[in-house]
Structures are given as C-alpha cells and as structure tokens.
Coordinates of C-alpha atoms and ligand atoms in Angstrom, one line a residue:
M1 CA 93.2 88.3 132.1
S2 CA 91.0 86.5 129.6
I3 CA 90.7 88.2 126.2
P4 CA 87.6 87.2 124.2
F5 CA 88.0 87.0 120.5
L6 CA 84.9 89.2 120.1
D7 CA 82.2 90.5 122.5
L8 CA 79.2 91.7 120.6
L9 CA 77.4 92.8 123.7
R10 CA 79.9 95.7 124.0
E11 CA 78.8 96.9 120.5
H12 CA 75.2 96.5 121.5
R13 CA 75.7 98.7 124.6
E14 CA 77.0 101.5 122.4
V15 CA 73.8 101.6 120.3
A16 CA 71.2 100.1 122.7
A17 CA 69.3 103.3 123.3
E18 CA 68.8 103.9 119.6
T19 CA 68.2 100.3 118.6
N20 CA 65.6 99.9 121.3
A21 CA 63.8 102.9 120.0
A22 CA 64.0 101.7 116.4
L23 CA 62.8 98.3 117.5
A24 CA 59.8 99.7 119.3
R25 CA 59.0 101.8 116.1
V26 CA 59.0 98.8 113.9
L27 CA 57.0 96.6 116.2
A28 CA 54.4 99.3 116.5
S29 CA 54.2 99.8 112.7
G30 CA 52.5 96.6 111.8
I31 CA 54.9 96.1 108.8
Y32 CA 57.5 93.5 109.3
I33 CA 59.1 92.4 106.0
L34 CA 60.2 94.5 103.0
G35 CA 58.6 97.7 104.1
P36 CA 59.8 101.3 104.6
E37 CA 62.7 100.5 106.8
V38 CA 64.2 98.1 104.2
E39 CA 63.6 100.6 101.5
S40 CA 65.3 103.4 103.5
F41 CA 68.2 101.1 104.4
E42 CA 68.6 100.1 100.7
N43 CA 68.9 103.7 99.7
E44 CA 71.3 104.6 102.6
W45 CA 73.5 101.5 101.9
A46 CA 73.6 102.2 98.2
Q47 CA 74.7 105.8 99.0
F48 CA 77.3 104.6 101.4
C49 CA 78.8 102.3 98.8
G50 CA 78.6 104.9 96.1
V51 CA 76.3 102.8 93.8
R52 CA 72.9 103.4 92.2
G53 CA 71.0 100.7 94.0
A54 CA 70.8 98.0 96.7
A55 CA 68.5 95.1 97.4
G56 CA 68.1 93.7 100.9
V57 CA 68.0 89.9 101.2
G58 CA 68.1 87.3 103.9
N59 CA 71.9 86.8 104.2
G60 CA 75.2 87.2 102.4
T61 CA 75.2 83.8 100.8
D62 CA 71.9 84.5 99.1
A63 CA 73.1 88.0 98.1
L64 CA 76.0 86.4 96.3
S65 CA 74.0 83.7 94.5
L66 CA 71.2 86.1 93.6
A67 CA 73.7 88.6 92.3
L68 CA 75.2 85.9 90.0
M69 CA 71.7 84.7 89.0
A70 CA 70.5 88.3 88.2
S71 CA 73.7 89.1 86.3
G72 CA 72.5 86.7 83.6
A73 CA 76.0 85.3 83.3
I74 CA 75.2 81.8 84.4
R75 CA 73.2 79.6 81.9
P76 CA 71.2 76.7 83.3
N77 CA 72.9 73.3 83.1
Q78 CA 75.9 74.5 81.1
Q79 CA 78.6 73.8 83.7
D80 CA 79.5 77.5 83.4
E81 CA 82.6 78.3 85.5
V82 CA 83.1 81.1 88.1
I83 CA 86.6 81.8 89.2
T84 CA 87.1 82.5 92.9
S85 CA 89.5 82.2 95.8
P86 CA 90.1 79.0 97.7
L87 CA 90.7 80.9 100.9
T88 CA 87.3 82.3 102.0
A89 CA 84.3 81.4 104.0
G90 CA 82.6 78.2 102.7
Y91 CA 79.6 80.2 101.7
T92 CA 81.4 81.8 98.7
S93 CA 81.6 78.5 96.9
L94 CA 78.2 77.4 98.1
A95 CA 76.6 80.5 96.6
I96 CA 78.3 79.9 93.3
I97 CA 77.0 76.3 93.2
R98 CA 73.5 77.5 94.2
A99 CA 73.6 79.9 91.3
G100 CA 74.0 77.0 89.0
A101 CA 77.7 77.3 88.2
V102 CA 81.0 75.4 88.9
P103 CA 83.5 77.2 91.2
V104 CA 87.0 77.2 89.9
F105 CA 89.8 78.1 92.3
A106 CA 92.7 80.3 91.3
D107 CA 95.7 80.9 93.6
I108 CA 96.1 83.9 95.8
D109 CA 98.7 86.6 96.3
P110 CA 100.9 85.8 99.3
Q111 CA 100.7 89.3 100.7
T112 CA 97.1 90.4 100.2
L113 CA 95.8 86.8 100.5
T114 CA 93.2 87.7 97.9
L115 CA 92.9 86.4 94.3
D116 CA 96.1 86.9 92.3
P117 CA 95.1 88.5 89.0
Q118 CA 97.7 86.5 87.0
A119 CA 96.3 83.3 88.4
I120 CA 92.8 84.4 87.4
E121 CA 94.0 84.9 83.9
E122 CA 95.6 81.5 83.7
S123 CA 92.4 79.9 85.0
I124 CA 90.1 81.3 82.3
T125 CA 88.6 78.8 79.8
H126 CA 85.8 78.9 77.2
R127 CA 83.5 77.9 80.1
T128 CA 84.4 80.9 82.4
R129 CA 81.5 83.3 82.8
A130 CA 82.3 85.3 85.9
I131 CA 84.9 86.2 88.6
V132 CA 84.1 86.4 92.3
P133 CA 86.9 88.2 94.0
V134 CA 86.7 88.0 97.8
H135 CA 87.7 91.1 99.8
L136 CA 89.2 88.8 102.5
Y137 CA 89.5 89.9 106.1
G138 CA 88.4 93.4 105.0
Q139 CA 91.2 93.8 102.5
M140 CA 90.0 94.6 99.0
A141 CA 91.2 92.4 96.2
E142 CA 93.2 94.1 93.4
M143 CA 90.0 95.3 91.6
P144 CA 91.6 97.5 88.9
A145 CA 93.6 94.5 87.5
I146 CA 90.8 92.1 88.0
C147 CA 88.2 94.3 86.3
E148 CA 90.7 94.9 83.4
I149 CA 91.0 91.1 82.9
A150 CA 87.3 90.7 83.1
T151 CA 86.7 93.3 80.4
R152 CA 89.3 91.8 78.1
H153 CA 87.6 88.3 78.4
N154 CA 84.0 89.6 78.5
L155 CA 83.4 88.3 82.0
I156 CA 81.1 89.5 84.8
V157 CA 82.7 90.5 88.2
I158 CA 80.6 90.0 91.3
E159 CA 82.5 91.1 94.5
D160 CA 82.1 89.1 97.6
A161 CA 82.3 92.1 99.9
A162 CA 80.9 90.3 103.0
Q163 CA 83.9 91.3 105.0
A164 CA 84.7 94.7 103.5
H165 CA 82.0 97.2 104.5
G166 CA 83.4 100.6 103.7
A167 CA 86.8 99.6 102.3
R168 CA 87.9 101.9 99.4
L169 CA 90.3 101.4 96.6
N170 CA 91.1 104.0 93.9
G171 CA 88.4 106.2 95.2
K172 CA 85.7 103.6 94.9
R173 CA 84.2 101.7 97.8
A174 CA 84.0 97.9 98.0
G175 CA 80.9 97.0 96.0
A176 CA 81.3 99.7 93.4
H177 CA 84.0 98.0 91.3
G178 CA 82.2 95.0 89.7
Q179 CA 78.9 94.6 88.0
A180 CA 77.4 93.9 91.4
A181 CA 78.5 93.0 95.0
A182 CA 77.2 90.9 97.8
F183 CA 77.3 92.0 101.5
S184 CA 76.6 90.0 104.6
F185 CA 75.2 91.6 107.8
Y186 CA 75.8 88.6 109.9
P187 CA 76.1 89.9 113.5
T188 CA 79.9 89.6 113.6
K189 CA 80.5 91.6 110.4
N190 CA 81.7 95.2 110.5
L191 CA 78.1 96.2 109.9
G192 CA 76.1 93.5 111.7
A193 CA 72.4 92.9 112.2
Y194 CA 70.8 91.2 115.2
G195 CA 70.2 88.1 113.1
D196 CA 70.9 87.3 109.4
G197 CA 70.8 89.9 106.7
G198 CA 72.5 90.6 103.4
A199 CA 72.4 93.0 100.4
V200 CA 73.2 93.1 96.7
V201 CA 74.5 96.5 95.4
S202 CA 75.0 97.5 91.8
N203 CA 75.2 100.4 89.5
D204 CA 72.8 98.5 87.2
P205 CA 69.2 99.3 88.1
Q206 CA 68.0 96.3 86.1
L207 CA 70.2 93.9 88.0
I208 CA 68.9 95.3 91.3
D209 CA 65.3 95.0 90.0
R210 CA 65.9 91.3 89.1
V211 CA 67.3 90.6 92.5
K212 CA 64.2 92.2 94.1
R213 CA 62.1 89.8 92.0
L214 CA 64.2 86.8 92.6
R215 CA 64.3 87.3 96.4
E216 CA 60.5 86.7 96.4
G217 CA 60.3 83.6 94.3
G218 CA 61.3 85.0 90.8
H219 CA 59.2 86.5 88.1
Q220 CA 58.9 84.9 84.7
A221 CA 57.7 87.8 82.6
A222 CA 60.1 90.4 83.9
L223 CA 63.1 88.1 83.4
G224 CA 62.0 87.2 79.9
E225 CA 62.6 83.6 80.9
A226 CA 61.8 81.3 83.8
I227 CA 64.2 81.5 86.6
A228 CA 63.2 80.0 89.9
G229 CA 64.0 82.5 92.6
V230 CA 64.2 81.9 96.3
N231 CA 62.6 83.2 99.5
S232 CA 65.2 85.5 100.9
R233 CA 63.9 88.8 102.3
L234 CA 65.4 91.3 104.6
D235 CA 63.0 92.1 107.5
E236 CA 62.0 95.4 108.9
V237 CA 63.6 94.8 112.3
Q238 CA 67.0 94.0 110.8
A239 CA 66.8 96.9 108.4
A240 CA 66.0 99.3 111.2
M241 CA 68.9 98.0 113.3
L242 CA 71.3 98.3 110.4
R243 CA 70.2 101.9 109.8
V244 CA 71.1 102.8 113.4
K245 CA 74.5 101.0 113.2
L246 CA 75.4 102.5 109.8
K247 CA 75.8 105.8 111.5
Y248 CA 78.5 104.3 113.6
L249 CA 80.3 102.4 110.9
D250 CA 82.9 105.0 109.9
G251 CA 83.9 105.6 113.5
W252 CA 84.2 101.8 114.1
T253 CA 86.3 101.4 111.0
A254 CA 88.6 104.2 112.2
R255 CA 89.0 102.4 115.5
R256 CA 89.7 99.1 113.7
R257 CA 92.4 100.8 111.7
G258 CA 93.9 102.4 114.8
L259 CA 94.1 99.1 116.6
A260 CA 95.6 97.4 113.5
R261 CA 98.3 100.1 113.3
I262 CA 99.2 99.5 116.9
Y263 CA 99.5 95.7 116.4
T264 CA 101.5 96.1 113.2
E265 CA 104.0 98.5 114.8
A266 CA 104.3 96.4 117.9
F267 CA 105.0 93.2 115.9
A268 CA 107.8 94.7 113.8
G269 CA 110.9 92.7 114.3
T270 CA 109.0 89.6 115.6
D271 CA 108.5 86.4 113.7
L272 CA 104.9 87.5 112.8
E273 CA 104.2 88.7 109.3
T274 CA 101.6 91.4 109.6
P275 CA 98.9 92.3 107.1
H276 CA 99.9 94.1 103.8
P277 CA 97.1 96.6 103.1
L278 CA 97.0 97.7 99.4
D279 CA 96.7 101.1 100.9
E280 CA 95.4 102.8 104.1
S281 CA 91.7 102.9 103.0
A282 CA 91.7 99.5 101.2
H283 CA 91.5 97.5 104.4
V284 CA 88.8 97.7 107.1
Y285 CA 90.3 95.0 109.3
H286 CA 87.2 92.8 109.7
R287 CA 89.9 90.4 110.8
Y288 CA 93.5 91.1 111.9
V289 CA 95.4 88.1 110.4
V290 CA 99.1 87.5 110.9
Q291 CA 101.2 84.8 109.4
C292 CA 103.6 82.7 111.3
A293 CA 105.7 79.7 110.4
V294 CA 104.9 78.0 113.8
R295 CA 101.4 79.2 114.0
D296 CA 100.0 76.3 116.0
E297 CA 102.7 76.8 118.7
L298 CA 101.9 80.5 118.9
R299 CA 98.2 79.8 119.1
A300 CA 98.7 77.3 121.9
F301 CA 100.8 79.7 123.8
L302 CA 98.3 82.6 123.5
D303 CA 95.5 80.2 124.5
S304 CA 97.5 79.3 127.7
R305 CA 97.5 83.0 128.4
G306 CA 93.7 83.3 128.0
I307 CA 93.9 84.9 124.6
M308 CA 91.4 83.6 122.1
T309 CA 92.5 83.4 118.5
M310 CA 90.9 81.9 115.3
I311 CA 92.0 80.4 112.1
D312 CA 90.1 81.9 109.2
Y313 CA 90.0 79.6 107.3
P314 CA 91.6 76.2 108.0
F315 CA 90.1 74.4 105.0
L316 CA 90.8 75.5 101.5
H317 CA 88.0 75.1 99.0
H318 CA 89.9 73.3 96.3
Q319 CA 90.6 70.5 98.8
Q320 CA 87.0 70.0 99.9
P321 CA 85.3 66.8 98.5
L322 CA 82.1 68.7 97.8
L323 CA 83.8 71.3 95.7
I324 CA 86.3 69.1 93.8
G325 CA 85.4 69.6 90.2
P326 CA 87.0 68.6 86.9
R327 CA 89.7 71.2 87.2
T328 CA 90.2 71.4 91.0
H329 CA 92.9 68.8 91.2
R330 CA 95.6 71.5 90.7
R331 CA 97.8 72.5 93.5
L332 CA 97.4 76.1 94.7
A333 CA 100.8 76.5 96.3
T334 CA 100.4 80.0 97.8
A335 CA 97.0 79.3 99.3
E336 CA 98.2 76.0 100.7
A337 CA 101.3 77.6 102.3
S338 CA 99.2 80.5 103.7
A339 CA 96.6 78.2 105.2
E340 CA 99.2 76.7 107.4
R341 CA 100.4 80.1 108.6
I342 CA 97.4 82.3 109.2
L343 CA 96.2 83.3 112.7
T344 CA 93.5 85.8 113.5
L345 CA 94.1 87.9 116.7
P346 CA 91.3 89.7 118.6
L347 CA 90.5 93.0 117.0
Y348 CA 87.1 94.8 117.1
P349 CA 86.1 98.4 117.8
Q350 CA 85.3 97.8 121.4
L351 CA 88.5 95.9 122.2
R352 CA 90.0 97.8 125.1
D353 CA 93.5 99.3 125.0
D354 CA 94.6 97.2 128.0
E355 CA 93.3 94.0 126.3
Q356 CA 95.2 94.8 123.1
Q357 CA 98.3 95.5 125.2
A358 CA 97.9 92.1 126.9
V359 CA 97.8 90.4 123.4
I360 CA 101.0 92.3 122.4
D361 CA 102.7 91.4 125.6
A362 CA 101.9 87.8 125.2
V363 CA 103.1 87.7 121.6
K364 CA 106.3 89.3 122.7
A365 CA 106.8 87.0 125.6
W366 CA 106.4 84.1 123.2
G367 CA 108.7 85.4 120.5
Ligands
LIG1 C1 83.6 86.1 102.6 C2 82.2 85.7 102.9 N1 81.3 85.4 101.9 C3 80.0 85.1 102.2 C4 79.6 85.0 103.5 C5 78.1 84.6 103.7 O1 77.4 85.5 104.4 P1 76.2 85.0 105.3 O2 76.7 84.2 106.5 O3 75.5 86.2 105.7 O4 75.3 84.1 104.5 C6 80.4 85.3 104.5 C7 80.0 85.3 106.0 O5 79.7 84.3 106.6 C8 81.8 85.6 104.3 O6 82.6 85.9 105.3

C-alpha cells in the first residue's frame, strides 16, 4: 500500500456539493474581489477566533508583514528587531524583512519546538520592537509567558498562526493573545482555500482598519504618515470557499486530534519521541511531528514501505545566508539538535484508519 502524505482531493469531495454551489453564486454575482463574501468571511473568522476584527489578504506572508506594518512597531530604516523562531516556514522571516525589520532568532523549547520564553528575554535589546511567536505544527507557543515578557519590555506581539487555526490556550484561541495575528489559508492548511489566501485578526479595530488600507496600496491621510502598502486582497471565490469549509473545521480538528492520539499511544515504548502538547486544546496537529535520533534511517525505511514523510523544516533560519544579520552568528543549540531529529508523518482528517495502521505497523517493524 502506498500512503500519500496528504490528499486534498479527499477533503474536496467532502465539501464539493457546497463549494460548487458557492462558486456558482460568486460567479453569478459580478463581484470578484473584496465584496460581500470577503466581508462575511472576515466577520465569521473574527468570531471563530474570538477577536473583534479580521482583514482578508492575499496570503499568510502578507498577513504577517501587514500586521507588523499596521502595528506601528516598525520604524522605517531603523534596523528595528523582531524576535522569532529559527524553526518555521521561510515565510515568517521574509514577512518580517518585508515589514522593514531585522529578524532575530531565539532558541526554542525542546518539547514544544516553539519559542522558549527565556531565550526571548535574553535576545531583547534596545532595538527590539516586536515578538513573532510561531504556533508551529499547530501547537501554540507559550503565549501567557511571552505576552508577559512583551508587556514588561513594551513590545508588540504578532502571532504567526498560519498553522494553528482553532488552537486554544487558557481559554483563548490562537490569534487572540497578541496585538494581532496572521493566518494563512494556503490549500494544505487546516482551513485551506482553493488558492492563496490569508487574514490578519486583532482586537484592535484601528489596526484592522490600517491593514484594510495597506492591502490596497496604503493610505497616507488615515495613517498620519506615508506608508507604502501592497496589493494583497482576498478574492470573493476564496472567501466563499473558506466560509463553506469553516463549518467543517471543528470536526476536522477533532479528527486530527483523534489520529494524533492513536499515533502517540502506538509509539509509546518505541524510539520515537511524540509531540508534547501544552494541553489537549492547544494543539490542532497541522503536522504530526516525531523526533528520532536516527531520523534519516527511519525516513528511508518508511519510504521503502511506500509511506511518504516530510521534514518540516530542514533549514534553520539563523543559518540561512539571506537571513544572517549582525546578531545571528549565535548557536541555537536546541533548534539545531531538533532540526536533525524531526520527521512529519501523514496526518490529515481524511487519512483512513487502515492507512494510519499501515504507518504504525511500519514504524513498529522498523523499531
Ligand atoms: C508558519 C508559517 N508562516 C507563514 C506562512 C506563509 O503563509 P502563505 O504561504 O499563505 O504566504 C506559512 C505557510 O506557508 C507558515 O506555515
């Protein structure tokens, strides 16, 4: 049996009747960008996240850079620093650079694989303006500790929630902890569009208003100063698709958690280190990532059994030539050790039970 890492067609089949109807509705409406579907989705997404407002944009990278720009934390040409994780999608750092700041990388916690609050504190300088915690693989970063540090040092927190739709910590959803948060609706995400899409969410209506201006080129008078915006709009088709899929998200998340529980129980006593969720609701298993000292051997074995795996992410940001700044020469021991050990196994809501069992059997046959 060959086990694909992800099969989006299965998700589409679940929703096809509704998405086809929604698509026909949008095409017949004559309104294709930033219309009533986007506005409705923004309201529904804000409500889902438990925040006051949302702004739909073209993708998650733009959502993150626009949130930073709209926060007012980054001053032009000042080499302002933003602390983030070295273990994340490349887009996190690129968004920080695009917002006009310098990414500074702090080490991660070996269990959650998200930013270590103590390492953040040690990385703060007079140049630091913001923290971008990444809720990696669907696991929320330790937001209470991070927000407490930010408050003490007068820093802005913008959550990179691209992988954490619906995760919840201390009663608050991903996106509701910092000043603002960025979501991606790239098709493979827990809530995915049929193309690119993203959103900024915030409890600050002014910040959302600024993002709405910046996504259409910027607006001098409203910002009080000239900030060049971008062209990054969510279109009506994607918004309508997201509105359909949003109704399924809680069910899909429950299925992800169920599959994760089965993997974790099955791998007890093997050489695999399974994920360490902060608590049940803090992880939505965008990725199910194990750690293994002989990861490459395990990966080759699973591959020989027809099981596709991934390494998310093989390249640490503080080691990338483009991202090496004045203070990025430091070793980040935990991130460097983790990057050698991480392996993502197939897990998505439509993964069949027999396919999961085949993955488990293969891991056990190896170990
Ligand atoms: C953690 C993280 N941040 C940012 C992004 C950027 O999102 P997008 O691909 O929609 O620009 C992604 C997705 O690729 C991501 O996984």
